[in-house]
mmCIF file of C-alpha atoms and ligand atoms in Angstrom:
data_model
loop_
_atom_site.group_PDB
_atom_site.id
_atom_site.type_symbol
_atom_site.label_atom_id
_atom_site.label_comp_id
_atom_site.label_asym_id
_atom_site.label_seq_id
_atom_site.Cartn_x
_atom_site.Cartn_y
_atom_site.Cartn_z
ATOM 1 C CA MET N 2 -21.510 16.638 -16.239
ATOM 2 C CA GLN N 3 -18.715 17.324 -18.677
ATOM 3 C CA ARG N 4 -16.207 16.011 -16.159
ATOM 4 C CA LEU N 5 -18.181 12.789 -15.840
ATOM 5 C CA ALA N 6 -18.035 12.336 -19.604
ATOM 6 C CA ILE N 7 -14.284 12.839 -19.629
ATOM 7 C CA VAL N 8 -13.816 10.352 -16.820
ATOM 8 C CA THR N 9 -15.970 7.803 -18.623
ATOM 9 C CA VAL N 10 -13.966 8.104 -21.831
ATOM 10 C CA PHE N 11 -10.741 7.859 -19.860
ATOM 11 C CA PHE N 12 -11.826 4.608 -18.246
ATOM 12 C CA ALA N 13 -12.989 3.087 -21.476
ATOM 13 C CA ALA N 14 -9.579 3.900 -22.937
ATOM 14 C CA VAL N 15 -7.392 2.400 -20.223
ATOM 15 C CA GLY N 16 -9.500 -0.671 -19.452
ATOM 16 C CA ALA N 17 -10.270 0.497 -15.950
ATOM 17 C CA PHE N 18 -9.672 -1.387 -12.718
ATOM 18 C CA ALA N 19 -7.349 -4.099 -13.966
ATOM 19 C CA HIS N 20 -4.323 -4.055 -11.616
ATOM 20 C CA ASP N 21 -5.209 -0.688 -10.210
ATOM 21 C CA PHE N 22 -3.755 -1.291 -6.731
ATOM 22 C CA LEU N 23 -0.573 0.560 -5.784
ATOM 23 C CA GLY N 24 0.107 -0.932 -2.330
ATOM 24 C CA ALA N 25 -0.119 0.612 1.157
ATOM 25 C CA GLU N 26 3.357 2.179 0.871
ATOM 26 C CA SER N 27 2.057 4.396 -1.921
ATOM 27 C CA CYS N 28 -0.440 5.953 0.513
ATOM 28 C CA GLN N 29 2.160 6.301 3.269
ATOM 29 C CA ALA N 30 3.917 9.378 1.874
ATOM 30 C CA CYS N 31 0.766 11.526 2.099
ATOM 31 C CA HIS N 32 -1.032 9.698 4.930
ATOM 32 C CA PRO N 33 1.790 8.822 7.354
ATOM 33 C CA ASP N 34 -0.463 8.740 10.434
ATOM 34 C CA ALA N 35 -3.102 6.533 8.848
ATOM 35 C CA TYR N 36 -0.343 4.264 7.608
ATOM 36 C CA ALA N 37 1.229 3.951 11.068
ATOM 37 C CA ALA N 38 -2.132 3.098 12.656
ATOM 38 C CA TRP N 39 -2.884 0.523 9.965
ATOM 39 C CA GLN N 40 0.597 -0.971 10.252
ATOM 40 C CA ALA N 41 -0.062 -1.578 13.967
ATOM 41 C CA SER N 42 -3.421 -3.261 13.267
ATOM 42 C CA ALA N 43 -4.300 -6.902 12.725
ATOM 43 C CA HIS N 44 -5.198 -6.165 9.093
ATOM 44 C CA ALA N 45 -1.557 -5.438 8.218
ATOM 45 C CA ARG N 46 -0.533 -8.971 9.211
ATOM 46 C CA ALA N 47 -3.702 -10.873 8.336
ATOM 47 C CA LYS N 48 -1.763 -13.086 5.940
ATOM 48 C CA GLN N 49 1.029 -13.788 8.422
ATOM 49 C CA VAL N 50 -1.306 -15.426 10.949
ATOM 50 C CA LEU N 51 -1.830 -18.229 8.427
ATOM 51 C CA SER N 52 0.539 -21.172 8.023
ATOM 52 C CA PRO N 53 2.453 -21.342 4.700
ATOM 53 C CA GLN N 54 -0.006 -24.019 3.584
ATOM 54 C CA GLN N 55 -3.049 -21.891 4.496
ATOM 55 C CA GLN N 56 -1.571 -18.830 2.770
ATOM 56 C CA LYS N 57 -1.970 -20.692 -0.519
ATOM 57 C CA ASP N 58 -5.535 -21.774 0.250
ATOM 58 C CA VAL N 59 -7.933 -19.560 -1.719
ATOM 59 C CA ARG N 60 -10.626 -19.981 0.945
ATOM 60 C CA CYS N 61 -8.399 -18.405 3.577
ATOM 61 C CA GLN N 62 -7.029 -15.830 1.135
ATOM 62 C CA SER N 63 -10.525 -14.545 0.429
ATOM 63 C CA CYS N 64 -10.528 -12.757 3.808
ATOM 64 C CA HIS N 65 -6.891 -12.755 4.956
ATOM 65 C CA SER N 66 -5.295 -11.555 1.717
ATOM 66 C CA PRO N 67 -8.138 -10.973 -0.752
ATOM 67 C CA ASP N 68 -6.284 -8.891 -3.361
ATOM 68 C CA GLU N 69 -3.167 -10.952 -3.599
ATOM 69 C CA ALA N 70 -4.106 -13.090 -6.574
ATOM 70 C CA SER N 71 -5.577 -10.291 -8.696
ATOM 71 C CA GLN N 72 -3.513 -7.278 -7.561
ATOM 72 C CA LYS N 73 -0.342 -8.730 -6.018
ATOM 73 C CA VAL N 74 -1.003 -6.864 -2.768
ATOM 74 C CA ALA N 75 -1.010 -9.049 0.362
ATOM 75 C CA ASN N 76 -2.948 -8.696 3.653
ATOM 76 C CA VAL N 77 -6.024 -6.504 4.260
ATOM 77 C CA THR N 78 -4.749 -3.151 3.043
ATOM 78 C CA CYS N 79 -5.842 0.444 2.491
ATOM 79 C CA GLU N 80 -7.101 -0.410 -0.962
ATOM 80 C CA THR N 81 -9.047 -3.480 0.182
ATOM 81 C CA CYS N 82 -11.299 -1.001 1.990
ATOM 82 C CA HIS N 83 -10.812 2.274 0.080
ATOM 83 C CA GLY N 84 -10.568 0.869 -3.457
ATOM 84 C CA GLY N 85 -7.597 0.631 -5.834
ATOM 85 C CA GLY N 86 -5.655 3.891 -5.812
ATOM 86 C CA GLN N 87 -4.194 4.148 -9.293
ATOM 87 C CA PHE N 88 -6.636 6.790 -10.483
ATOM 88 C CA TYR N 89 -7.470 8.702 -7.291
ATOM 89 C CA SER N 90 -4.170 9.059 -5.462
ATOM 90 C CA SER N 91 -2.705 12.105 -7.151
ATOM 91 C CA THR N 92 -3.032 15.258 -5.022
ATOM 92 C CA TYR N 93 -5.394 17.125 -7.304
ATOM 93 C CA VAL N 94 -7.822 14.209 -7.453
ATOM 94 C CA MET N 95 -7.576 13.477 -3.727
ATOM 95 C CA LYS N 96 -8.496 17.068 -2.887
ATOM 96 C CA ASP N 97 -11.663 16.783 -4.995
ATOM 97 C CA ALA N 98 -13.903 14.485 -2.961
ATOM 98 C CA GLU N 99 -16.375 14.003 -5.796
ATOM 99 C CA LEU N 100 -13.815 13.275 -8.491
ATOM 100 C CA ALA N 101 -11.900 10.889 -6.223
ATOM 101 C CA ARG N 102 -15.043 8.828 -5.766
ATOM 102 C CA LEU N 103 -15.762 8.859 -9.482
ATOM 103 C CA VAL N 104 -12.401 7.215 -10.158
ATOM 104 C CA GLY N 105 -12.512 4.526 -7.522
ATOM 105 C CA LEU N 106 -12.283 5.858 -3.957
ATOM 106 C CA LEU N 107 -14.742 3.952 -1.768
ATOM 107 C CA ASP N 108 -16.298 4.881 1.582
ATOM 108 C CA PRO N 109 -16.046 1.681 3.613
ATOM 109 C CA ASN N 110 -19.167 0.990 5.656
ATOM 110 C CA GLU N 111 -20.449 -1.682 8.020
ATOM 111 C CA LYS N 112 -21.501 -3.880 5.111
ATOM 112 C CA ALA N 113 -17.926 -3.855 3.789
ATOM 113 C CA CYS N 114 -16.613 -5.041 7.162
ATOM 114 C CA ARG N 115 -19.196 -7.772 7.302
ATOM 115 C CA SER N 116 -18.043 -9.203 3.988
ATOM 116 C CA CYS N 117 -15.210 -10.705 6.054
ATOM 117 C CA HIS N 118 -16.359 -10.378 9.649
ATOM 118 C CA ASP N 119 -19.240 -12.776 9.183
ATOM 119 C CA ASN N 120 -20.263 -16.088 10.682
ATOM 120 C CA ALA N 121 -17.472 -17.899 8.853
ATOM 121 C CA SER N 122 -14.781 -15.969 10.721
ATOM 122 C CA PRO N 123 -13.511 -17.580 13.921
ATOM 123 C CA SER N 124 -14.633 -14.885 16.364
ATOM 124 C CA LEU N 125 -16.309 -15.949 19.579
ATOM 125 C CA LYS N 126 -18.363 -12.769 19.828
ATOM 126 C CA PRO N 127 -20.623 -11.318 17.116
ATOM 127 C CA PHE N 128 -19.091 -8.394 15.195
ATOM 128 C CA ASP N 129 -19.893 -5.121 16.930
ATOM 129 C CA PHE N 130 -19.391 -2.446 14.279
ATOM 130 C CA ALA N 131 -19.071 0.595 16.549
ATOM 131 C CA SER N 132 -16.402 -0.851 18.817
ATOM 132 C CA LYS N 133 -14.495 -2.574 15.993
ATOM 133 C CA LEU N 134 -14.475 0.657 14.046
ATOM 134 C CA LYS N 135 -12.922 2.395 17.030
ATOM 135 C CA ALA N 136 -10.293 -0.319 17.177
ATOM 136 C CA ILE N 137 -9.024 0.520 13.675
ATOM 137 C CA ASP N 138 -9.235 4.321 14.022
ATOM 138 C CA HIS N 139 -6.697 5.910 11.650
ATOM 139 C CA TRP N 140 -8.815 8.954 10.711
ATOM 140 C CA THR N 141 -9.009 11.013 13.922
ATOM 141 C CA VAL N 142 -5.332 11.886 13.673
ATOM 142 C CA GLU N 143 -5.622 12.478 9.890
ATOM 143 C CA ARG N 144 -8.512 14.890 10.345
ATOM 144 C CA ALA N 145 -6.775 16.730 13.193
ATOM 145 C CA ARG N 146 -3.672 17.218 11.046
ATOM 146 C CA ARG N 147 -5.763 18.450 8.127
ATOM 147 C CA LYS N 148 -7.553 20.960 10.363
ATOM 148 C CA ALA N 149 -4.233 22.216 11.680
ATOM 149 C CA THR N 150 -2.711 22.723 8.226
ATOM 150 C CA GLN N 151 -5.822 24.528 6.972
ATOM 151 C CA LYS N 152 -5.495 27.277 9.585
HETATM 152 C C1 HEC Y 229 0.098 12.569 -3.313
HETATM 153 C C2 HEC Y 229 -0.494 12.504 -2.014
HETATM 154 C C3 HEC Y 229 -1.563 11.444 -1.733
HETATM 155 C C4 HEC Y 229 -1.493 10.083 -1.958
HETATM 156 C C5 HEC Y 229 -0.373 9.288 -2.623
HETATM 157 C C6 HEC Y 229 -2.700 9.526 -1.403
HETATM 158 N N1 HEC Y 229 -3.483 10.512 -0.859
HETATM 159 FE FE1 HEC Y 229 -5.308 10.296 0.018
HETATM 160 N N2 HEC Y 229 -5.481 12.311 0.217
HETATM 161 C C7 HEC Y 229 -4.517 13.238 -0.128
HETATM 162 C C8 HEC Y 229 -5.040 14.589 0.089
HETATM 163 C C9 HEC Y 229 -4.279 15.885 -0.150
HETATM 164 C C10 HEC Y 229 -6.362 14.420 0.574
HETATM 165 C C11 HEC Y 229 -7.366 15.527 0.891
HETATM 166 C C12 HEC Y 229 -7.569 15.687 2.335
HETATM 167 C C13 HEC Y 229 -6.347 16.110 3.087
HETATM 168 O O1 HEC Y 229 -5.831 17.205 2.815
HETATM 169 O O2 HEC Y 229 -5.907 15.340 3.952
HETATM 170 C C14 HEC Y 229 -6.599 12.977 0.648
HETATM 171 C C15 HEC Y 229 -7.775 12.390 1.096
HETATM 172 C C16 HEC Y 229 -7.981 11.026 1.265
HETATM 173 C C17 HEC Y 229 -9.174 10.433 1.829
HETATM 174 C C18 HEC Y 229 -10.409 11.194 2.314
HETATM 175 C C19 HEC Y 229 -11.199 11.571 1.070
HETATM 176 C C20 HEC Y 229 -12.507 12.207 1.358
HETATM 177 O O3 HEC Y 229 -12.946 12.977 0.482
HETATM 178 O O4 HEC Y 229 -13.134 11.927 2.375
HETATM 179 C C21 HEC Y 229 -8.989 9.077 1.827
HETATM 180 C C22 HEC Y 229 -9.971 8.027 2.302
HETATM 181 C C23 HEC Y 229 -7.679 8.824 1.256
HETATM 182 N N3 HEC Y 229 -7.107 10.041 0.931
HETATM 183 C C24 HEC Y 229 -7.131 7.568 1.077
HETATM 184 C C25 HEC Y 229 -5.952 7.325 0.374
HETATM 185 C C26 HEC Y 229 -5.452 5.999 0.053
HETATM 186 C C27 HEC Y 229 -6.112 4.704 0.445
HETATM 187 C C28 HEC Y 229 -4.287 6.170 -0.650
HETATM 188 C C29 HEC Y 229 -3.373 5.107 -1.261
HETATM 189 C C30 HEC Y 229 -3.970 4.243 -2.268
HETATM 190 C C31 HEC Y 229 -4.073 7.605 -0.774
HETATM 191 N N4 HEC Y 229 -5.101 8.257 -0.148
HETATM 192 C C32 HEC Y 229 -2.998 8.166 -1.413
HETATM 193 C C33 HEC Y 229 -3.278 12.955 -0.632
HETATM 194 C C34 HEC Y 229 -2.819 11.709 -1.047
HETATM 195 C C1 HEC Y 230 -15.162 -14.945 5.900
HETATM 196 C C2 HEC Y 230 -13.813 -14.438 6.116
HETATM 197 C C3 HEC Y 230 -12.737 -15.372 6.615
HETATM 198 C C4 HEC Y 230 -12.327 -16.552 6.044
HETATM 199 C C5 HEC Y 230 -12.866 -17.251 4.798
HETATM 200 C C6 HEC Y 230 -11.224 -17.019 6.882
HETATM 201 N N1 HEC Y 230 -11.000 -16.154 7.916
HETATM 202 FE FE1 HEC Y 230 -9.634 -16.347 9.400
HETATM 203 N N2 HEC Y 230 -10.346 -14.667 10.303
HETATM 204 C C7 HEC Y 230 -11.315 -13.841 9.774
HETATM 205 C C8 HEC Y 230 -11.554 -12.761 10.690
HETATM 206 C C9 HEC Y 230 -12.545 -11.621 10.462
HETATM 207 C C10 HEC Y 230 -10.707 -12.957 11.797
HETATM 208 C C11 HEC Y 230 -10.620 -12.101 13.040
HETATM 209 C C12 HEC Y 230 -11.713 -12.517 13.979
HETATM 210 C C13 HEC Y 230 -11.719 -11.717 15.263
HETATM 211 O O1 HEC Y 230 -10.745 -11.830 16.038
HETATM 212 O O2 HEC Y 230 -12.679 -10.987 15.466
HETATM 213 C C14 HEC Y 230 -9.959 -14.175 11.523
HETATM 214 C C15 HEC Y 230 -9.008 -14.732 12.381
HETATM 215 C C16 HEC Y 230 -8.260 -15.855 12.089
HETATM 216 C C17 HEC Y 230 -7.223 -16.382 12.929
HETATM 217 C C18 HEC Y 230 -6.836 -15.849 14.282
HETATM 218 C C19 HEC Y 230 -5.743 -14.845 14.102
HETATM 219 C C20 HEC Y 230 -5.257 -14.280 15.420
HETATM 220 O O3 HEC Y 230 -4.728 -13.154 15.365
HETATM 221 O O4 HEC Y 230 -5.425 -14.907 16.453
HETATM 222 C C21 HEC Y 230 -6.689 -17.480 12.294
HETATM 223 C C22 HEC Y 230 -5.538 -18.355 12.755
HETATM 224 C C23 HEC Y 230 -7.424 -17.648 11.060
HETATM 225 N N3 HEC Y 230 -8.365 -16.630 10.973
HETATM 226 C C24 HEC Y 230 -7.201 -18.637 10.154
HETATM 227 C C25 HEC Y 230 -7.963 -18.857 9.009
HETATM 228 C C26 HEC Y 230 -7.762 -19.974 8.094
HETATM 229 C C27 HEC Y 230 -6.723 -21.068 8.269
HETATM 230 C C28 HEC Y 230 -8.687 -19.843 7.092
HETATM 231 C C29 HEC Y 230 -8.921 -20.763 5.880
HETATM 232 C C30 HEC Y 230 -9.263 -22.126 6.198
HETATM 233 C C31 HEC Y 230 -9.484 -18.652 7.397
HETATM 234 N N4 HEC Y 230 -9.002 -18.093 8.555
HETATM 235 C C32 HEC Y 230 -10.532 -18.193 6.632
HETATM 236 C C33 HEC Y 230 -11.979 -14.011 8.581
HETATM 237 C C34 HEC Y 230 -11.896 -15.121 7.778
HETATM 238 C C1 HEC Y 231 -10.555 -2.350 7.215
HETATM 239 C C2 HEC Y 231 -10.833 -1.251 6.342
HETATM 240 C C3 HEC Y 231 -9.845 -0.111 6.239
HETATM 241 C C4 HEC Y 231 -8.503 -0.195 5.994
HETATM 242 C C5 HEC Y 231 -7.643 -1.444 5.870
HETATM 243 C C6 HEC Y 231 -8.028 1.159 5.874
HETATM 244 N N1 HEC Y 231 -9.064 2.029 6.058
HETATM 245 FE FE1 HEC Y 231 -8.974 4.080 5.967
HETATM 246 N N2 HEC Y 231 -10.884 4.213 6.656
HETATM 247 C C7 HEC Y 231 -11.739 3.143 6.839
HETATM 248 C C8 HEC Y 231 -13.005 3.644 7.337
HETATM 249 C C9 HEC Y 231 -14.208 2.782 7.699
HETATM 250 C C10 HEC Y 231 -12.884 5.058 7.432
HETATM 251 C C11 HEC Y 231 -13.947 6.078 7.853
HETATM 252 C C12 HEC Y 231 -14.254 6.028 9.303
HETATM 253 C C13 HEC Y 231 -15.334 6.984 9.729
HETATM 254 O O1 HEC Y 231 -15.593 7.965 9.042
HETATM 255 O O2 HEC Y 231 -15.919 6.746 10.792
HETATM 256 C C14 HEC Y 231 -11.524 5.379 6.986
HETATM 257 C C15 HEC Y 231 -11.003 6.664 6.944
HETATM 258 C C16 HEC Y 231 -9.775 6.998 6.356
HETATM 259 C C17 HEC Y 231 -9.269 8.350 6.148
HETATM 260 C C18 HEC Y 231 -9.942 9.632 6.585
HETATM 261 C C19 HEC Y 231 -11.003 10.055 5.629
HETATM 262 C C20 HEC Y 231 -11.673 11.333 6.068
HETATM 263 O O3 HEC Y 231 -12.824 11.505 5.689
HETATM 264 O O4 HEC Y 231 -11.084 12.144 6.749
HETATM 265 C C21 HEC Y 231 -8.068 8.240 5.503
HETATM 266 C C22 HEC Y 231 -7.176 9.366 5.043
HETATM 267 C C23 HEC Y 231 -7.801 6.833 5.342
HETATM 268 N N3 HEC Y 231 -8.851 6.107 5.863
HETATM 269 C C24 HEC Y 231 -6.680 6.315 4.751
HETATM 270 C C25 HEC Y 231 -6.278 4.978 4.853
HETATM 271 C C26 HEC Y 231 -4.962 4.495 4.523
HETATM 272 C C27 HEC Y 231 -3.844 5.340 3.947
HETATM 273 C C28 HEC Y 231 -4.952 3.154 4.809
HETATM 274 C C29 HEC Y 231 -3.789 2.193 4.719
HETATM 275 C C30 HEC Y 231 -2.515 2.609 5.302
HETATM 276 C C31 HEC Y 231 -6.292 2.802 5.281
HETATM 277 N N4 HEC Y 231 -7.048 3.939 5.313
HETATM 278 C C32 HEC Y 231 -6.714 1.519 5.617
HETATM 279 C C33 HEC Y 231 -11.462 1.808 6.579
HETATM 280 C C34 HEC Y 231 -10.194 1.294 6.301
HETATM 281 C C1 HEC Y 232 -11.083 -8.402 3.360
HETATM 282 C C2 HEC Y 232 -11.551 -8.878 4.644
HETATM 283 C C3 HEC Y 232 -11.744 -7.887 5.774
HETATM 284 C C4 HEC Y 232 -12.460 -6.704 5.758
HETATM 285 C C5 HEC Y 232 -13.188 -6.064 4.578
HETATM 286 C C6 HEC Y 232 -12.397 -6.178 7.099
HETATM 287 N N1 HEC Y 232 -11.650 -7.002 7.901
HETATM 288 FE FE1 HEC Y 232 -11.199 -6.689 9.858
HETATM 289 N N2 HEC Y 232 -10.080 -8.416 9.873
HETATM 290 C C7 HEC Y 232 -9.945 -9.277 8.809
HETATM 291 C C8 HEC Y 232 -9.088 -10.387 9.199
HETATM 292 C C9 HEC Y 232 -8.690 -11.557 8.327
HETATM 293 C C10 HEC Y 232 -8.710 -10.155 10.538
HETATM 294 C C11 HEC Y 232 -7.827 -11.026 11.407
HETATM 295 C C12 HEC Y 232 -6.398 -10.691 11.179
HETATM 296 C C13 HEC Y 232 -5.499 -11.184 12.274
HETATM 297 O O1 HEC Y 232 -5.953 -11.746 13.257
HETATM 298 O O2 HEC Y 232 -4.289 -10.965 12.138
HETATM 299 C C14 HEC Y 232 -9.357 -8.891 10.920
HETATM 300 C C15 HEC Y 232 -9.233 -8.304 12.180
HETATM 301 C C16 HEC Y 232 -9.877 -7.150 12.581
HETATM 302 C C17 HEC Y 232 -9.765 -6.569 13.903
HETATM 303 C C18 HEC Y 232 -8.900 -7.099 15.037
HETATM 304 C C19 HEC Y 232 -9.519 -8.322 15.632
HETATM 305 C C20 HEC Y 232 -10.818 -8.016 16.325
HETATM 306 O O3 HEC Y 232 -11.858 -8.559 15.898
HETATM 307 O O4 HEC Y 232 -10.832 -7.201 17.258
HETATM 308 C C21 HEC Y 232 -10.599 -5.470 13.918
HETATM 309 C C22 HEC Y 232 -10.848 -4.531 15.086
HETATM 310 C C23 HEC Y 232 -11.212 -5.353 12.604
HETATM 311 N N3 HEC Y 232 -10.739 -6.389 11.828
HETATM 312 C C24 HEC Y 232 -12.109 -4.370 12.226
HETATM 313 C C25 HEC Y 232 -12.640 -4.225 10.944
HETATM 314 C C26 HEC Y 232 -13.561 -3.153 10.527
HETATM 315 C C27 HEC Y 232 -14.125 -2.098 11.455
HETATM 316 C C28 HEC Y 232 -13.799 -3.330 9.206
HETATM 317 C C29 HEC Y 232 -14.644 -2.478 8.279
HETATM 318 C C30 HEC Y 232 -14.377 -1.053 8.271
HETATM 319 C C31 HEC Y 232 -13.040 -4.501 8.777
HETATM 320 N N4 HEC Y 232 -12.370 -5.013 9.865
HETATM 321 C C32 HEC Y 232 -13.020 -5.003 7.493
HETATM 322 C C33 HEC Y 232 -10.510 -9.157 7.569
HETATM 323 C C34 HEC Y 232 -11.253 -8.069 7.129
#
């Protein structure tokens, strides 16, 4: 309870969540395997599939590079799904699951995917959450590494 109060005061003081993205490279140092998997995925080049003209079109940006205008971070990145990392990405916060979530870490779910993978996206098949989730797996290797280092 006391911690919540401190966090609340902290946010009021810094004007929380304005420009709180750090970029995918900031996650890379501590999550190299997740980074590598993301880098190989379509999300890491979602902006590049657009023509230069389309890259400036806010309609296309809204799914292909949604944080570019407000956060200066292009493509669909770690923080598009997990939330801006400025306040949660120090080691002591990251190791405290509850605190990390209090200061911005999000748990992406099916609804989050569907904010982009909806009927307006040019897919021929309807979005199948389970199989699409498998296609962006960057957690199995992270969890295995964590288990190994905890032994
Ligand atoms: C200074 C190192 C560091 C940085 C930078 C960092 N993390 Fe972490 N992260 C950790 C540690 C340590 C854990 C705790 C679990 C573990 O040991 O792997 C963790 C856990 C997580 C978890 C799982 C949290 C949970 O409770 O389920 C997610 C998701 C995550 N990080 C995402 C990110 C993202 C996205 C970024 C970049 C914005 C980032 N991290 C930056 C060290 C870091
Ligand atoms: C509602 C979100 C959304 C909007 C808005 C959107 N897209 Fe997409 N787009 C997607 C998704 C999701 C995919 C991937 C679909 C799939 O393969 O399942 C995609 C795929 C594409 C692809 C195919 C990329 C490839 O690897 O083959 C192109 C090209 C594309 N979009 C162009 C555009 C353009 C141009 C605009 C703006 C006029 C736009 N999109 C607007 C969500 C969106
Ligand atoms: C398209 C959305 C999306 C993007 C982009 C994304 N993630 Fe994730 N991430 C997820 C989802 C969803 C899960 C949880 C999957 C599950 O539990 O089934 C997850 C899980 C994780 C975990 C493991 C958490 C745990 O509980 O063990 C880490 C660490 C992580 N992501 C870090 C990153 C990093 C670092 C990046 C960028 C290099 C990134 N993610 C990009 C959606 C995303
Ligand atoms: C901010 C918008 C956005 C969100 C949120 C998002 N995606 Fe995507 N996703 C895209 C775009 C845009 C593409 C197409 C990029 C390309 O073709 O280069 C894409 C492509 C993909 C692809 C590769 C193409 C395909 O359909 O097989 C997979 C898999 C995928 N997304 C899974 C997910 C999952 C799972 C989630 C939720 C955890 C998610 N995405 C959340 C925008 C998004």
